[in-house]
Coordinates of C-alpha atoms and ligand atoms in Angstrom, one line a residue:
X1 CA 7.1 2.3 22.7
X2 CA 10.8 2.4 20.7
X3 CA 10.2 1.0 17.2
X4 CA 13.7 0.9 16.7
X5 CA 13.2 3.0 13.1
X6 CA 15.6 6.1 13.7
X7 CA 18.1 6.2 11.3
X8 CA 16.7 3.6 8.9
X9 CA 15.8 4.4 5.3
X10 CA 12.7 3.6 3.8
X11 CA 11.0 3.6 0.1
X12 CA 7.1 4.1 -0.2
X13 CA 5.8 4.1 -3.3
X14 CA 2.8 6.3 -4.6
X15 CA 3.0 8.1 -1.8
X16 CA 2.1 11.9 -2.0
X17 CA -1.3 11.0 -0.8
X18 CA -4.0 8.5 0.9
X19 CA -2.8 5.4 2.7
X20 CA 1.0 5.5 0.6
X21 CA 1.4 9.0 2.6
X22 CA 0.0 7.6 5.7
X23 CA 2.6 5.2 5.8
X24 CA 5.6 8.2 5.0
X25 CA 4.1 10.5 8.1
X26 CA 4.6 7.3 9.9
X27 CA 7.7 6.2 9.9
X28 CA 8.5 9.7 9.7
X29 CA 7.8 10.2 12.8
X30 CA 10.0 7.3 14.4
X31 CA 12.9 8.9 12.4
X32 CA 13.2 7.0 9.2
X33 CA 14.4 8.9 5.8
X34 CA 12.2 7.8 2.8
X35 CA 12.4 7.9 -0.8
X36 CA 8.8 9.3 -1.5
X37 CA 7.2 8.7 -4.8
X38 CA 3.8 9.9 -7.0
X39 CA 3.5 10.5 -11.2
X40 CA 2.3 14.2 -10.3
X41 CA 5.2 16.5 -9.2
X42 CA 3.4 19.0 -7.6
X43 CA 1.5 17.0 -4.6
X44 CA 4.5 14.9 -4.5
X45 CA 6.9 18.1 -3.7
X46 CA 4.6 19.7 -1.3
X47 CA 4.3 16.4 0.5
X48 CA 7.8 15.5 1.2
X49 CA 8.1 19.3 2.0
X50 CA 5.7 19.3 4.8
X51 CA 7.1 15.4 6.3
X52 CA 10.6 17.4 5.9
X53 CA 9.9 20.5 8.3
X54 CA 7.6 18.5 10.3
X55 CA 9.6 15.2 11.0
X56 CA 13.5 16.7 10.3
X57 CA 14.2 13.9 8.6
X58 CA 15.8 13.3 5.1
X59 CA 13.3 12.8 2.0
X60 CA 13.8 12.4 -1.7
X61 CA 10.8 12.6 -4.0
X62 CA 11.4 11.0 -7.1
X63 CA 7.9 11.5 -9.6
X64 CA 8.1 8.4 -11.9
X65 CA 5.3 5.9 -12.6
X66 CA 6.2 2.9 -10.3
X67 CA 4.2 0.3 -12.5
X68 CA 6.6 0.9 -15.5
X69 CA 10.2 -0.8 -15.4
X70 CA 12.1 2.4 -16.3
X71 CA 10.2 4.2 -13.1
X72 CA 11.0 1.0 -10.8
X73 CA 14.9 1.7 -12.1
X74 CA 15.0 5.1 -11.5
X75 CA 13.8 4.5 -7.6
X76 CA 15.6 1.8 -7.1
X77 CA 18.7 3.8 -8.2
X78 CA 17.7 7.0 -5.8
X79 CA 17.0 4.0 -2.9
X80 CA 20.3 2.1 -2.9
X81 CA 20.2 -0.1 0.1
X82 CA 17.3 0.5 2.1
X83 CA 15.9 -1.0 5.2
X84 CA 12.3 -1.1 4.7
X85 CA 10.5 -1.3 1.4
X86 CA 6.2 0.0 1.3
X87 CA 5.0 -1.1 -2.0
X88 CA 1.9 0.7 -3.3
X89 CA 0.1 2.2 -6.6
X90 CA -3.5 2.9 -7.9
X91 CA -6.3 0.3 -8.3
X92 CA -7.1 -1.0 -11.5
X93 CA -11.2 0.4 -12.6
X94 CA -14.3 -1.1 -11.4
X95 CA -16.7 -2.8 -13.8
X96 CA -18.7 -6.3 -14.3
X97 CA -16.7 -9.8 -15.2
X98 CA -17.4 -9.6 -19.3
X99 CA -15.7 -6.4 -19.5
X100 CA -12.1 -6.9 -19.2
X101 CA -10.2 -8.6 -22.1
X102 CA -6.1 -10.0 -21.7
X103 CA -4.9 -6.3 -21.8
X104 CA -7.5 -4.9 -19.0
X105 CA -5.5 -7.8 -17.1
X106 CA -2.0 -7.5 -18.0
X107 CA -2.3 -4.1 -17.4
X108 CA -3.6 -4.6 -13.9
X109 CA -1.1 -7.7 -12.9
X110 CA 1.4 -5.4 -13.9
X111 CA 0.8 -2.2 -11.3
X112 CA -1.0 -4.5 -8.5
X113 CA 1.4 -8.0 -9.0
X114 CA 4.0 -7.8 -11.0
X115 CA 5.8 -4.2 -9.9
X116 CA 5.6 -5.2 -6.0
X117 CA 7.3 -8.5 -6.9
X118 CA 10.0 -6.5 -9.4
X119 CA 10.6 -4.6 -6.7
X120 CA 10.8 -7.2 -3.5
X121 CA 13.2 -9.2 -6.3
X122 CA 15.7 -6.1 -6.0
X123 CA 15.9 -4.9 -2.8
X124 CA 15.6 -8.6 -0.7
X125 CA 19.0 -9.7 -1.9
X126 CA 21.3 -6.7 0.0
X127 CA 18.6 -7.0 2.9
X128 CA 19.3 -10.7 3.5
X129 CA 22.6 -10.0 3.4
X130 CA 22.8 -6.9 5.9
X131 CA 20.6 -9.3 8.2
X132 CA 17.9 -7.2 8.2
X133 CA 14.4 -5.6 6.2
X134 CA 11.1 -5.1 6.2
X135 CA 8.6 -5.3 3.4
X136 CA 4.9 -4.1 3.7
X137 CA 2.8 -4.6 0.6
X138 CA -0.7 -2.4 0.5
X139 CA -3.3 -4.8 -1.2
X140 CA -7.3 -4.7 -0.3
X141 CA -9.7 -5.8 2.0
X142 CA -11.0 -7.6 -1.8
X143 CA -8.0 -10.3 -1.3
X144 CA -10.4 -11.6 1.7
X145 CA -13.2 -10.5 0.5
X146 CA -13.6 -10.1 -2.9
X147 CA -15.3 -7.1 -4.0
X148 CA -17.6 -8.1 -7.4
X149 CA -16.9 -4.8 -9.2
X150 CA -13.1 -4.8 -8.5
X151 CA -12.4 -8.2 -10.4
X152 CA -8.8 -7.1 -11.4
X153 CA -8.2 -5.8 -8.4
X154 CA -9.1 -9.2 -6.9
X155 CA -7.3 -11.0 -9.4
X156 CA -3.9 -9.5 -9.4
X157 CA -4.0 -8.6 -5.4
X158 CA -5.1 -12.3 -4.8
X159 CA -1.5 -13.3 -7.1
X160 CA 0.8 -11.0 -4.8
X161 CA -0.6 -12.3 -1.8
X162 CA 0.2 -15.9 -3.0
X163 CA 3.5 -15.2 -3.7
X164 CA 4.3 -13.2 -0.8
X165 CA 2.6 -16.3 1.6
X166 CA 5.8 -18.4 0.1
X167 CA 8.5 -15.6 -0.2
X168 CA 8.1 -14.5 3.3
X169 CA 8.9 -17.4 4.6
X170 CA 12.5 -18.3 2.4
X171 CA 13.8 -14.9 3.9
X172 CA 12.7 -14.9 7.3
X173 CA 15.8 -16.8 8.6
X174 CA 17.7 -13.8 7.2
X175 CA 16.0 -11.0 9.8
X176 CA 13.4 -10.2 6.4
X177 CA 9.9 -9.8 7.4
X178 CA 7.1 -9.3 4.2
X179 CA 3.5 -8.7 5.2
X180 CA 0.8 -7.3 3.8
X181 CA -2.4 -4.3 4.6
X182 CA -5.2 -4.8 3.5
X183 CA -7.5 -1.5 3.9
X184 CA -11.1 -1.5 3.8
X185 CA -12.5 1.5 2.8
X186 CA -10.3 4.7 4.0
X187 CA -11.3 8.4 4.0
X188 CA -9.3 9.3 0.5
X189 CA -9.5 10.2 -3.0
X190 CA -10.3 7.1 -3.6
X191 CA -13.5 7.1 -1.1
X192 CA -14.5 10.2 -2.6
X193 CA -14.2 8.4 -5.9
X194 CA -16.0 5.1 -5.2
X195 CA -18.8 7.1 -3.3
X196 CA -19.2 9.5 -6.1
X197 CA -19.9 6.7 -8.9
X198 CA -22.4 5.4 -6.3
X199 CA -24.2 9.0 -6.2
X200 CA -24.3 9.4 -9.8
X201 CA -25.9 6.0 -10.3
X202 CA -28.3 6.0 -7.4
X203 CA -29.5 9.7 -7.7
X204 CA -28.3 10.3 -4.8
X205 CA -26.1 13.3 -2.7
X206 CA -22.4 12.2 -1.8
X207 CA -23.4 12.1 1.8
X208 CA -26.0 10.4 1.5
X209 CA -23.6 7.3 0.0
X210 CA -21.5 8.1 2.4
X211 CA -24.1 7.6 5.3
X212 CA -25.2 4.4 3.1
X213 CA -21.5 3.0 3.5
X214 CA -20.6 4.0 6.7
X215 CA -23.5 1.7 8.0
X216 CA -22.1 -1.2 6.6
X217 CA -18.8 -0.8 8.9
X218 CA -19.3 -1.8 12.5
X219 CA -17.1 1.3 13.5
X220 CA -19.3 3.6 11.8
X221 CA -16.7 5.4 9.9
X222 CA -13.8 5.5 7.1
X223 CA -10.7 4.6 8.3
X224 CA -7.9 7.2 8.5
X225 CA -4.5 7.3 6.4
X226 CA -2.9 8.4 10.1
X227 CA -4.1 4.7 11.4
X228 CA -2.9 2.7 8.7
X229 CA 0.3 4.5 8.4
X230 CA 0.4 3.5 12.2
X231 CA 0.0 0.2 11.5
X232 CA 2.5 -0.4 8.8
X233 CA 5.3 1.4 11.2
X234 CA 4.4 -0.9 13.8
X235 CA 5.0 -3.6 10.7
X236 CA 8.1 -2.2 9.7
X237 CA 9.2 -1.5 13.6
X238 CA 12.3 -3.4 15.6
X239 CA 9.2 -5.3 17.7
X240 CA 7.2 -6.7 14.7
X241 CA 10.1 -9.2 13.6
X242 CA 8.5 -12.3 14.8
X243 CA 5.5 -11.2 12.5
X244 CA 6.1 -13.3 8.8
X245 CA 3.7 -13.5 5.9
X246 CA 0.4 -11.5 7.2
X247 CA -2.4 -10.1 5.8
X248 CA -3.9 -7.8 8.1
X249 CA -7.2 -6.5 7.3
X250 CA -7.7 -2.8 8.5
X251 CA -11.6 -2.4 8.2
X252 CA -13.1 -1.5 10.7
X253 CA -14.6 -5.0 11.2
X254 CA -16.3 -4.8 7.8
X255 CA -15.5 -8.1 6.9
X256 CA -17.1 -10.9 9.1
X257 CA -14.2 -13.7 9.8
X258 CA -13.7 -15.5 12.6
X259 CA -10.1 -15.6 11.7
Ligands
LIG1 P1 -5.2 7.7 -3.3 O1 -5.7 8.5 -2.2 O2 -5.9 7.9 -4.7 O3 -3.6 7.9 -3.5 C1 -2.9 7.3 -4.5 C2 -1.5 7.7 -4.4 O4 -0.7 6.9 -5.3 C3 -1.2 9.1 -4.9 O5 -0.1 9.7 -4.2 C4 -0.9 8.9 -6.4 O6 -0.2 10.0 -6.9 C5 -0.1 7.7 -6.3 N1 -0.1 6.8 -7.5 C6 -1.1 6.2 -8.1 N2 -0.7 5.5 -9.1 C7 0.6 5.6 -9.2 C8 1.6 5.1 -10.0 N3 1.3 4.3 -11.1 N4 2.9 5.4 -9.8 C9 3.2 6.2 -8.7 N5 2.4 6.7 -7.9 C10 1.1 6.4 -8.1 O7 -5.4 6.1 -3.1 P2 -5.4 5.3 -1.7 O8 -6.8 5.4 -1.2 O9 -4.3 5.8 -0.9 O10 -5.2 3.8 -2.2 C11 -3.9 3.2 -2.2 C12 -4.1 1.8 -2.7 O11 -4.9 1.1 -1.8 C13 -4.8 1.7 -4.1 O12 -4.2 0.6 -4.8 C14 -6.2 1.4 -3.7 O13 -6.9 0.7 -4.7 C15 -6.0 0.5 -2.5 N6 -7.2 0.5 -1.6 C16 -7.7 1.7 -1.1 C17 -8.8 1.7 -0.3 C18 -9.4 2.9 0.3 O14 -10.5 2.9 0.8 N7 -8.7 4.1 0.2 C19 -9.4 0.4 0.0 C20 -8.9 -0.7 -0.5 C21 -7.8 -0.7 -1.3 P3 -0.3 10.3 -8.5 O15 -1.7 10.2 -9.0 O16 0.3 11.7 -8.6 O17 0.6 9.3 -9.1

């Protein structure tokens, strides 16, 4: 199938790794150019290097923290007009509902709510205009189904997706599709992560978590970043366009909806 992608350019933030890269590799492979972006210089280097010789398409890596306004400015600058826009950045912690006070919140609003919707505020404008865009937000699974441990992440992921259910559809007329992924639980550094904490506190080995997990997924298994990144191509693809204000769970069936 022809995504119609070659040629465009795309920005994917927090993307040297996990489910940010998968997307990159992606539309990568269809031909895009991408701004790539991570705070850590090295990974993010080595990344764009390999999508680079592997792909032969164009890539600038710009290492900036995307949840601060002076990091959104400087990759907005390196992006100029771009065709497709992946928004991304790390979760906010885990813990119980008493924990978090007003700056545990702003702090997560801010990377999970508010720099997505900075960011759709800048770029929508010269996409309307050039007819044409495509945004895809990574949220969670939690938005859902909320997860009890990841109350910010619930809370600020359950804002975006509010206000991307009404922006999508003021700028569809204009040939702008927004949508968002939500990932279950995916084989990354976050898995290793969340099944580590679950080791240490249970006494038990990593695969034996693992195990524990994986039988809670009807497939069996952690998704892959190559899947997902599969999944937001076909998103961000030519064919997708009639496709406005989604959330599209990518679980492995963990979640049990009938719609
Ligand atoms: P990951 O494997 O830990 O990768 C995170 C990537 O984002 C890295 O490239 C990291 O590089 C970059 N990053 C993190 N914070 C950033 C920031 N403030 N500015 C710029 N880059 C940043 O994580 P992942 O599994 O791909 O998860 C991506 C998102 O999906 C997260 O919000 C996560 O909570 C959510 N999610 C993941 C899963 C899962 O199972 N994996 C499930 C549900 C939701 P640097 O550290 O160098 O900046």
């Amino acid at each position: 199938m022809d995504m119609g992608l070659s040629g465009k350019r795309a920005l994917v933030c927090a993307s040297s790794k996990g489910l940010g890269l998968g997307c990159a590799r992606a539309l990568a492979a269809e031909g895009v150019d991408l701004i790539m972006n991570a705070r850590g210089q090295d990974a993010l280097d080595a990344s764009a290097e390999t999508i680079r010789a592997e792909f032969g398409v164009e890539v600038t890596a710009i290492a900036c923290d995307v949840t601060t306004t002076e990091g959104q400015a400087k990759l907005l600058k390196a992006a100029g007009d771009i065709d497709i826009l992946v928004t991304n950045a790390g979760g906010p912690p885990p813990g119980v509902w008493s924990d978090w006070d007003r700056d545990d919140f702003i702090k997560a609003l801010d990377a999970n709510m508010l720099t997505p919707i900075a960011l759709m505020k800048a770029v929508l404008p010269r996409m309307m205009e050039r007819g044409w865009g495509r945004v895809v937000n990574i949220t969670s699974q939690s938005v859902r189904s909320p997860i009890p441990a990841l109350g910010l992440s619930n809370a600020a992921r359950t804002g975006l997706t509010g206000y991307v259910a009404g922006t999508a559809r003021q700028v569809a007329q204009h040939g702008v599709t927004i949508n968002n992924l939500l990932p279950g639980i995916h084989a990354t550094d976050r898995a290793v992560q969340l099944d580590g904490g679950v080791a240490k506190a249970q006494g038990i080995t990593m695969q034996e978590a693992r195990e524990a997990r994986y039988a809670t997924i009807p497939v069996r298994r952690y998704g892959t970043a190559e899947e997902f990144g599969a999944a937001c191509a076909f998103l961000c693809s030519e064919k997708a366009g009639f496709i406005v204000g989604q959330n599209l769970l990518l679980d492995g069936g963990a979640v049990s909806l009938t719609m």
